[in-house]
Coordinates of C-alpha atoms and ligand atoms in Angstrom, one line a residue:
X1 CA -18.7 -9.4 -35.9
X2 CA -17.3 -5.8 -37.3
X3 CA -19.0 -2.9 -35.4
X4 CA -19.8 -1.4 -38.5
X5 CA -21.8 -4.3 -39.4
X6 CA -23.8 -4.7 -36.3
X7 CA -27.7 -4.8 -36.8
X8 CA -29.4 -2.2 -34.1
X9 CA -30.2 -3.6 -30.9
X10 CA -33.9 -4.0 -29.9
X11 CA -35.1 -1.2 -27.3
X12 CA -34.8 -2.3 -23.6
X13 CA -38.5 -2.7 -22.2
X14 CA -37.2 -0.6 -18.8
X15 CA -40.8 0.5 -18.2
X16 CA -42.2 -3.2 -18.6
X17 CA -39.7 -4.7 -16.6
X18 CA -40.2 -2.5 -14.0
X19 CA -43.4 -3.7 -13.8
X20 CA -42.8 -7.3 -13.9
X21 CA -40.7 -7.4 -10.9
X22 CA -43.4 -5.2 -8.9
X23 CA -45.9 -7.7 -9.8
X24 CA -43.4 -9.9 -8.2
X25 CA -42.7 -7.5 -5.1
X26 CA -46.5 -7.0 -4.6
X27 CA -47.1 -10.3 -3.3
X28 CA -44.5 -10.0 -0.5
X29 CA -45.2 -9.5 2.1
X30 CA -49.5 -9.5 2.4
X31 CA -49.9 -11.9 0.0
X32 CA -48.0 -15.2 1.7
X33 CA -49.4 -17.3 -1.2
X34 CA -46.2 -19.0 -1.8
X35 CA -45.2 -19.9 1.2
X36 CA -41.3 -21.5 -0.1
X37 CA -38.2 -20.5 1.3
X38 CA -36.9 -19.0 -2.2
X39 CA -39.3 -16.1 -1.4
X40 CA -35.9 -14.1 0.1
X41 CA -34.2 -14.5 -3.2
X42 CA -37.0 -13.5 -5.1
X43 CA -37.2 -10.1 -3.1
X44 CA -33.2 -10.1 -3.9
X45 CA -33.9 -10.5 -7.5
X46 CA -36.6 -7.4 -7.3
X47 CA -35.0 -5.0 -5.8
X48 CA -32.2 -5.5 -7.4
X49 CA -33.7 -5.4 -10.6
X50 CA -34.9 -1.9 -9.7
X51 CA -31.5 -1.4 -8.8
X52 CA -30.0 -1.8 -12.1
X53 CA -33.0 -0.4 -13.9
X54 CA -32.0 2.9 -11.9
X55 CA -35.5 3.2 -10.8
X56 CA -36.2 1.9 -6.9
X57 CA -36.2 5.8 -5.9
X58 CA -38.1 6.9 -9.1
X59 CA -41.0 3.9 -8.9
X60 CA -41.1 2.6 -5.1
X61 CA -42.6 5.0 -2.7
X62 CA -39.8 5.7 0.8
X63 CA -43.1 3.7 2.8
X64 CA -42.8 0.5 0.1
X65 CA -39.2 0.3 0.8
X66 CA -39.7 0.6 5.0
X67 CA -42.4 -2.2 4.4
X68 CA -39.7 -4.5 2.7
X69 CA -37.0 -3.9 5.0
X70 CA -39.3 -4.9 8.3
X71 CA -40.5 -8.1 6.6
X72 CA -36.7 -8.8 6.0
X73 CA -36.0 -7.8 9.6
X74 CA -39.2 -9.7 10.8
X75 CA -36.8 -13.2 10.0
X76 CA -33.7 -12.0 11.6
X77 CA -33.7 -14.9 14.9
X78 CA -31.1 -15.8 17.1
X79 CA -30.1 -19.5 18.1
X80 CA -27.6 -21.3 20.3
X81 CA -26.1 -21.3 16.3
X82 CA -26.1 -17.8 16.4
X83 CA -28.2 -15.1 14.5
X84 CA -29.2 -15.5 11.0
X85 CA -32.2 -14.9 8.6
X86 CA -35.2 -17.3 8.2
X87 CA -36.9 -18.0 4.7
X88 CA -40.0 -17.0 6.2
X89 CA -43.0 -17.0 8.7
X90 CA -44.4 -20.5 8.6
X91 CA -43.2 -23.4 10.7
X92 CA -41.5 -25.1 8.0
X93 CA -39.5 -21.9 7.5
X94 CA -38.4 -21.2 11.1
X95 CA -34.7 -22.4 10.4
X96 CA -32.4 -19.9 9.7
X97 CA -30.2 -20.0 6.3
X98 CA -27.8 -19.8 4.8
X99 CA -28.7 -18.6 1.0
X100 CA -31.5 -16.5 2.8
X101 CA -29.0 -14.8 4.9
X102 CA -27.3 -13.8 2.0
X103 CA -30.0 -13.0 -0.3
X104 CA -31.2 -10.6 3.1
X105 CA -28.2 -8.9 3.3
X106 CA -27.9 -7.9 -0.4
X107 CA -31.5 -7.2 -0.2
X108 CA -31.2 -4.7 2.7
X109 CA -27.7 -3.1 1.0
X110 CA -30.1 -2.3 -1.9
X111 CA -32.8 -1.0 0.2
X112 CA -29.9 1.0 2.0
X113 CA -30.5 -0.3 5.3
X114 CA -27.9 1.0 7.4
X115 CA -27.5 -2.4 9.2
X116 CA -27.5 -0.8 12.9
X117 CA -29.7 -4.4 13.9
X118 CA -27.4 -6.7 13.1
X119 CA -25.6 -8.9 15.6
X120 CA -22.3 -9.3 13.3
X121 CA -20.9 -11.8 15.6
X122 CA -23.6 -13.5 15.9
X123 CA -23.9 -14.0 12.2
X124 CA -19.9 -15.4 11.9
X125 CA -21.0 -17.4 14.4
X126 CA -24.0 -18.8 12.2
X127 CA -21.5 -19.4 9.6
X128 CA -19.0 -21.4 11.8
X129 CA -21.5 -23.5 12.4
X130 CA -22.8 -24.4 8.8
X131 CA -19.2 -24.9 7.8
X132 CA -18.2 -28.7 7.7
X133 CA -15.2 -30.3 7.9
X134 CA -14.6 -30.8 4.3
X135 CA -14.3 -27.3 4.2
X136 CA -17.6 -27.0 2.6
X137 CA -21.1 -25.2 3.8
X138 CA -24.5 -26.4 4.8
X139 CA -27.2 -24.3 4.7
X140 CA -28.5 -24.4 7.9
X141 CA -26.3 -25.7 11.0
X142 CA -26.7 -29.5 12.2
X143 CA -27.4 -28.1 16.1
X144 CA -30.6 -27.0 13.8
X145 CA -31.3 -30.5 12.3
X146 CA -33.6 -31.8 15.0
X147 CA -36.6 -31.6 11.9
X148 CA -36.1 -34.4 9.3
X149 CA -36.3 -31.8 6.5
X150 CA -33.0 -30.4 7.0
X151 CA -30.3 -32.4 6.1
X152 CA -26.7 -31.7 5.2
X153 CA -27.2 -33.2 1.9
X154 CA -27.1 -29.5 0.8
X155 CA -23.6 -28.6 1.5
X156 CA -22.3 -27.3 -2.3
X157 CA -20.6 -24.6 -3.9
X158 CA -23.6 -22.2 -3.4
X159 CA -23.4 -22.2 0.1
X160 CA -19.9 -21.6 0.0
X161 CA -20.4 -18.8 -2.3
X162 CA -22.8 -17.3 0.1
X163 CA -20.4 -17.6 3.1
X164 CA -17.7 -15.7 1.2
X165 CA -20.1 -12.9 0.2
X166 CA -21.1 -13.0 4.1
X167 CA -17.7 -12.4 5.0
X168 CA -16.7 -9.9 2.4
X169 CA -19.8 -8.2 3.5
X170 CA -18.9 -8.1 7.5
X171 CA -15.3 -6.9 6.4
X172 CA -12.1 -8.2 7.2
X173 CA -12.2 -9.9 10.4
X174 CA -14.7 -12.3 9.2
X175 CA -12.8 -14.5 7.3
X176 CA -10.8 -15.2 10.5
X177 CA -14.1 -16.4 11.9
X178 CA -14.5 -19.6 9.0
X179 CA -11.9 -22.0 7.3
X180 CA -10.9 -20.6 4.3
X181 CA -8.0 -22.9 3.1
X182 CA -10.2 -25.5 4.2
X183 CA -12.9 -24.0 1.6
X184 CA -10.5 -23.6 -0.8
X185 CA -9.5 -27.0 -0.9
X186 CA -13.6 -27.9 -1.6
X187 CA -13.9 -25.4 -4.2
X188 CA -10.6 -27.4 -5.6
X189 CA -12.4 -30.6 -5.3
X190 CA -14.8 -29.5 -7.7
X191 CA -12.9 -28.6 -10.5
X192 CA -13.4 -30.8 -13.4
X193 CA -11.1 -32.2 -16.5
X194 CA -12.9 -29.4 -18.8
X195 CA -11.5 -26.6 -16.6
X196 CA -15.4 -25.4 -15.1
X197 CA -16.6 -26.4 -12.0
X198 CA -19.5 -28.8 -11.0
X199 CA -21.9 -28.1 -7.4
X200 CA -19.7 -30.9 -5.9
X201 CA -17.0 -33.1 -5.9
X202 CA -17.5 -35.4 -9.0
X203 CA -20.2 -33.4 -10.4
X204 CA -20.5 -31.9 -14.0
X205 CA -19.3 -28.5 -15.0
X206 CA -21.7 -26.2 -15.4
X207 CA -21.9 -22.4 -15.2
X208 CA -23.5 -21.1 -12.7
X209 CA -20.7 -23.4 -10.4
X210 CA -18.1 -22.2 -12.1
X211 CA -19.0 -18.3 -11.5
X212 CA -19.6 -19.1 -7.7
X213 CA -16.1 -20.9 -7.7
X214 CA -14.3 -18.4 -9.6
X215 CA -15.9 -15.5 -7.6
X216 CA -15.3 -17.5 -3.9
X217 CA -11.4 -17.7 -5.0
X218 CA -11.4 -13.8 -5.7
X219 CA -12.8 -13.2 -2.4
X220 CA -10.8 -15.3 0.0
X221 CA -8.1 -13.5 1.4
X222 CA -4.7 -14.4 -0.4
X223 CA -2.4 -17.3 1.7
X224 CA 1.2 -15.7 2.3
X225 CA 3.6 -18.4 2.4
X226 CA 5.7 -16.7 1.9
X227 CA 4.7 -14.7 -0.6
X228 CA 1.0 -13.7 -1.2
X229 CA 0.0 -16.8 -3.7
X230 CA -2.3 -16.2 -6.6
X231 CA -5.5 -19.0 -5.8
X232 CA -5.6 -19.9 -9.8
X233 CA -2.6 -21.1 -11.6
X234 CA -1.8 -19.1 -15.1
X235 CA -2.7 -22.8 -16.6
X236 CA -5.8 -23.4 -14.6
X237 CA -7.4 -20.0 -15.7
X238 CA -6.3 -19.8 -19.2
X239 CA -8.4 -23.6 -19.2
X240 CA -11.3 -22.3 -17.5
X241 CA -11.2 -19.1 -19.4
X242 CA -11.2 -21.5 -22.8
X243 CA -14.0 -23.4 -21.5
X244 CA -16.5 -20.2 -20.5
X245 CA -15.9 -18.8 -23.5
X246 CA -15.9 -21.7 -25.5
X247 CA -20.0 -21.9 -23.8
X248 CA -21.1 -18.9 -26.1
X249 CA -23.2 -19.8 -28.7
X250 CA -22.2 -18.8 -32.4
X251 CA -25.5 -18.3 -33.5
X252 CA -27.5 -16.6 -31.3
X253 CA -24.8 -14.9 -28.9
X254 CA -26.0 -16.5 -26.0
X255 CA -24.2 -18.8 -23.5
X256 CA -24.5 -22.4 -22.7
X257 CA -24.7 -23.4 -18.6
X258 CA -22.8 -27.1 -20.0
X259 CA -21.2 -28.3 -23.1
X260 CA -23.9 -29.0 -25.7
X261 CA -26.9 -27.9 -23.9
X262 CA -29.1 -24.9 -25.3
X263 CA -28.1 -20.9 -24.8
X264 CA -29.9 -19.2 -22.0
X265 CA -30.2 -15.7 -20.7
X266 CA -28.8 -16.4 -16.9
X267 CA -26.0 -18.4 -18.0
X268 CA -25.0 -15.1 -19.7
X269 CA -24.1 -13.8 -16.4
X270 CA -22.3 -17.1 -14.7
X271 CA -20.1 -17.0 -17.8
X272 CA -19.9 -13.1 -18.1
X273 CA -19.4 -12.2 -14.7
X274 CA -16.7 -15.2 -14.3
X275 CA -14.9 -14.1 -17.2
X276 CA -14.9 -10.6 -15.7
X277 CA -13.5 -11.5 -12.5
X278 CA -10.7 -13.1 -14.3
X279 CA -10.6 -10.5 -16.4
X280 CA -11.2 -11.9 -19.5
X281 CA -14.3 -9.9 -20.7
X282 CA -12.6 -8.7 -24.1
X283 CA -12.3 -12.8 -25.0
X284 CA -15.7 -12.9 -25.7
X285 CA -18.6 -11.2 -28.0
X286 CA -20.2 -8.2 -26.2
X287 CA -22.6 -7.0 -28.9
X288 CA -23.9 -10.5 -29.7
X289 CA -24.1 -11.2 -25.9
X290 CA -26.1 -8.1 -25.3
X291 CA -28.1 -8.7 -28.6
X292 CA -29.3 -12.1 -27.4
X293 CA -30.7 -11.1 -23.8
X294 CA -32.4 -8.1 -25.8
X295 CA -34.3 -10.9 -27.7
X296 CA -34.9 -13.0 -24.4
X297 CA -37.1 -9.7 -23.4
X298 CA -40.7 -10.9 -23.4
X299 CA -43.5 -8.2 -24.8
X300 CA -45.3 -7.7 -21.7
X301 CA -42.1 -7.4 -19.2
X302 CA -39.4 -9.3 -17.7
X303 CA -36.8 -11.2 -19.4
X304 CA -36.6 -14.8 -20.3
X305 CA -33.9 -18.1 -20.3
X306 CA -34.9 -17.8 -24.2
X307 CA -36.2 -16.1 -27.1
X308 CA -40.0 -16.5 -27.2
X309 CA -40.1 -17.8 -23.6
X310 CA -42.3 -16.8 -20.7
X311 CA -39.8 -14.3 -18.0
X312 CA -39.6 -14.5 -14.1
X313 CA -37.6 -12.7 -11.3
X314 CA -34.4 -14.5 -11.6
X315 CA -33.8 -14.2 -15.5
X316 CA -35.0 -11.0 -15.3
X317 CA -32.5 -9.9 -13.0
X318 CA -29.3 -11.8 -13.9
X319 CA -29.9 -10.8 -18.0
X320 CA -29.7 -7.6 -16.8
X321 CA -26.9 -7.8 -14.7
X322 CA -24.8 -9.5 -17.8
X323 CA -26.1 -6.4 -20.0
X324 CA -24.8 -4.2 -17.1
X325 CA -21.7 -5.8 -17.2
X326 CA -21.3 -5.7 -20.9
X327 CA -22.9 -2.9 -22.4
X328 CA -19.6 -0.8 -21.2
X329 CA -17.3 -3.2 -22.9
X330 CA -19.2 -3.1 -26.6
X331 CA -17.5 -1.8 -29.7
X332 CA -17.8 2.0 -30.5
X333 CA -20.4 1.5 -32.8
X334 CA -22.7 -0.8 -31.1
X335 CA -22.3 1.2 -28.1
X336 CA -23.8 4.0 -29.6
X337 CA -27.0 1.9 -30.6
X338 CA -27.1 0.4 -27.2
X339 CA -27.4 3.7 -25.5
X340 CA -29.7 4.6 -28.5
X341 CA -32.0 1.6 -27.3
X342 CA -32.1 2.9 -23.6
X343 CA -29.3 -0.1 -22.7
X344 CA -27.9 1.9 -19.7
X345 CA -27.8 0.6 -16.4
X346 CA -26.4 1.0 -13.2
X347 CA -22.9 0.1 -12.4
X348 CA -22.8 -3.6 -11.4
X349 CA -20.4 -5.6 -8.7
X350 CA -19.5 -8.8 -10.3
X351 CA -18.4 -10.5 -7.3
X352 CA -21.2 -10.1 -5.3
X353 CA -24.3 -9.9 -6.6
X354 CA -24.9 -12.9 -8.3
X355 CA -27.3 -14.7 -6.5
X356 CA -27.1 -18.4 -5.7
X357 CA -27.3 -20.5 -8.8
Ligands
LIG401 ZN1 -31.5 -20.0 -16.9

């Protein structure tokens, strides 16, 4: 599409979305209704959200944010697996996490915690133990399997994507602490013919794997042997380049989480943010990317997987994290409607802050 022929974007809905995700927030922590142990992510998604929208000063009040930040400490335990975050206060949820530890952490570096609690090597020592000897992660150690709902059935690419963001997060010495060419070889293993990567060995490409992959072999620290080695082939990331950008939808703008399956707003982040990291953003179409999520933005707040569809949390948050990462990369022209339309948001970290699929 020329940027002199692009139609006008429709207005982002800041103050609407705002108050979608404090709808959200509100029920954390006094109202406990759903007691499930995504209820960490969904704080991540929130405040993040607010993040992005530039507004958690401006719209939460400094005792909002200290309420927050205790819950999030209130699951903070320590175990002969080391110290970690719960999902939350029930029975069921006493087992620390791994996906909640990371959706804690991220939570708190919004909230600008200044981290003086935690035990760091108590927490590399949480991560040693979820790490199996495939290389892989489960999300809770098996010293912590003495309940029949944990299993390590759960060991995938998310959890390894978590463990990596851990690391990155602790800083350096952490990665000494875990197996990372014995991760590396996992994340291998789940590389498929099309060039994506599925949530295991065997498993379909989709997406959201692909961005975790493609983000875990950014993080981990390069091998020197004896030269530092690049973890991607030329060949291997010109396929999987093809592939994500091949998922964006003609039509609408929109990206596909698998081959022949239907456009959807969060798979506009797992493809956009993995074709950032490889550095690949220009390959695709910025305006009708940013055009589609605008249309995903339902009337009375928050954003949706589709046009016309009802919002949540975690659309909400990852469609606006793909319009952070692509409203700076639009044409002249359509950048100058975008910033007309109140499309600016807060510098995003790509490798990071994408959640767990
Ligand atoms: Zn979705």
């Amino acid at each position: 599409m020329s940027a002199s022929t692009v139609p006008p974007l429709p207005t982002l809905a800041r103050d609407a979305h705002i108050h979608h995700v404090m709808q959200a927030l509100s029920q954390i922590p006094a109202g406990m209704i759903s007691l499930d142990s995504s209820r960490m992510l969904i704080i991540f998604y929130c405040v993040s959200t607010l993040d992005l929208l530039g507004a958690l000063e401006e719209k939460t009040t400094p005792a909002q944010r200290d309420v927050w930040r205790t819950w999030i400490w209130e699951q903070y335990v320590a175990g002969p697996f080391g110290t970690a975050f719960k999902p939350g206060t029930s029975m069921n949820d006493s087992t620390p996490h791994l996906i909640t530890t990371y959706a804690a952490l991220l939570s708190l570096a919004a909230l600008r915690d200044d981290f003086s609690r935690l035990n760091r090597p108590g927490v590399l020592a949480f991560l040693r133990a979820c790490q199996k000897s495939d290389g892989s992660f489960a999300s809770t150690p098996p010293v912590a399997h003495n309940t029949p709902q944990y299993t390590l059935a759960d060991a995938d690419m998310r959890n390894v994507y978590c463990a990596f963001c851990i690391c990155s997060l602790l800083g350096e010495p952490a990665w000494r602490g875990i197996d990372v060419e014995k991760a590396v070889e996992f994340i291998g293993r789940c590389r498929t013919y099309e060039g994506g990567y599925g949530q295991l060995p065997g498993c379909e490409a989709q997406g959201g794997t692909t961005y975790l992959a493609i983000a875990c072999l950014r993080m981990a620290p390069l091998r020197h042997s004896p030269e530092p080695e690049p973890r991607l082939s030329a060949q291997a990331r010109a396929h999987t380049e093809h592939w994500l950008v091949h998922n964006q939808d003609a039509a609408s703008g929109g990206f596909r989480g698998r081959t022949g399956k239907p456009p959807d707003s969060c798979y506009c982040f797992w493809a956009g943010a993995a074709l950032q990291i490889l550095e690949a953003q220009d390959k695709i179409d910025a305006h009708a990317l940013t055009s589609f999520i605008a249309h995903c933005q339902f009337a009375y707040g928050g954003i949706a997987k589709a046009p016309g569809g009802f919002p949540d949390p975690y659309h909400t948050y990852l469609a606006l994290a793909a319009a952070a990462l692509y409203t700076t990369h639009l044409p002249p022209t359509s950048r100058v409607y975008a910033s007309a339309a109140g499309w600016t948001l807060a510098p995003f970290d790509a490798l990071l802050s994408g959640g767990a699929a």
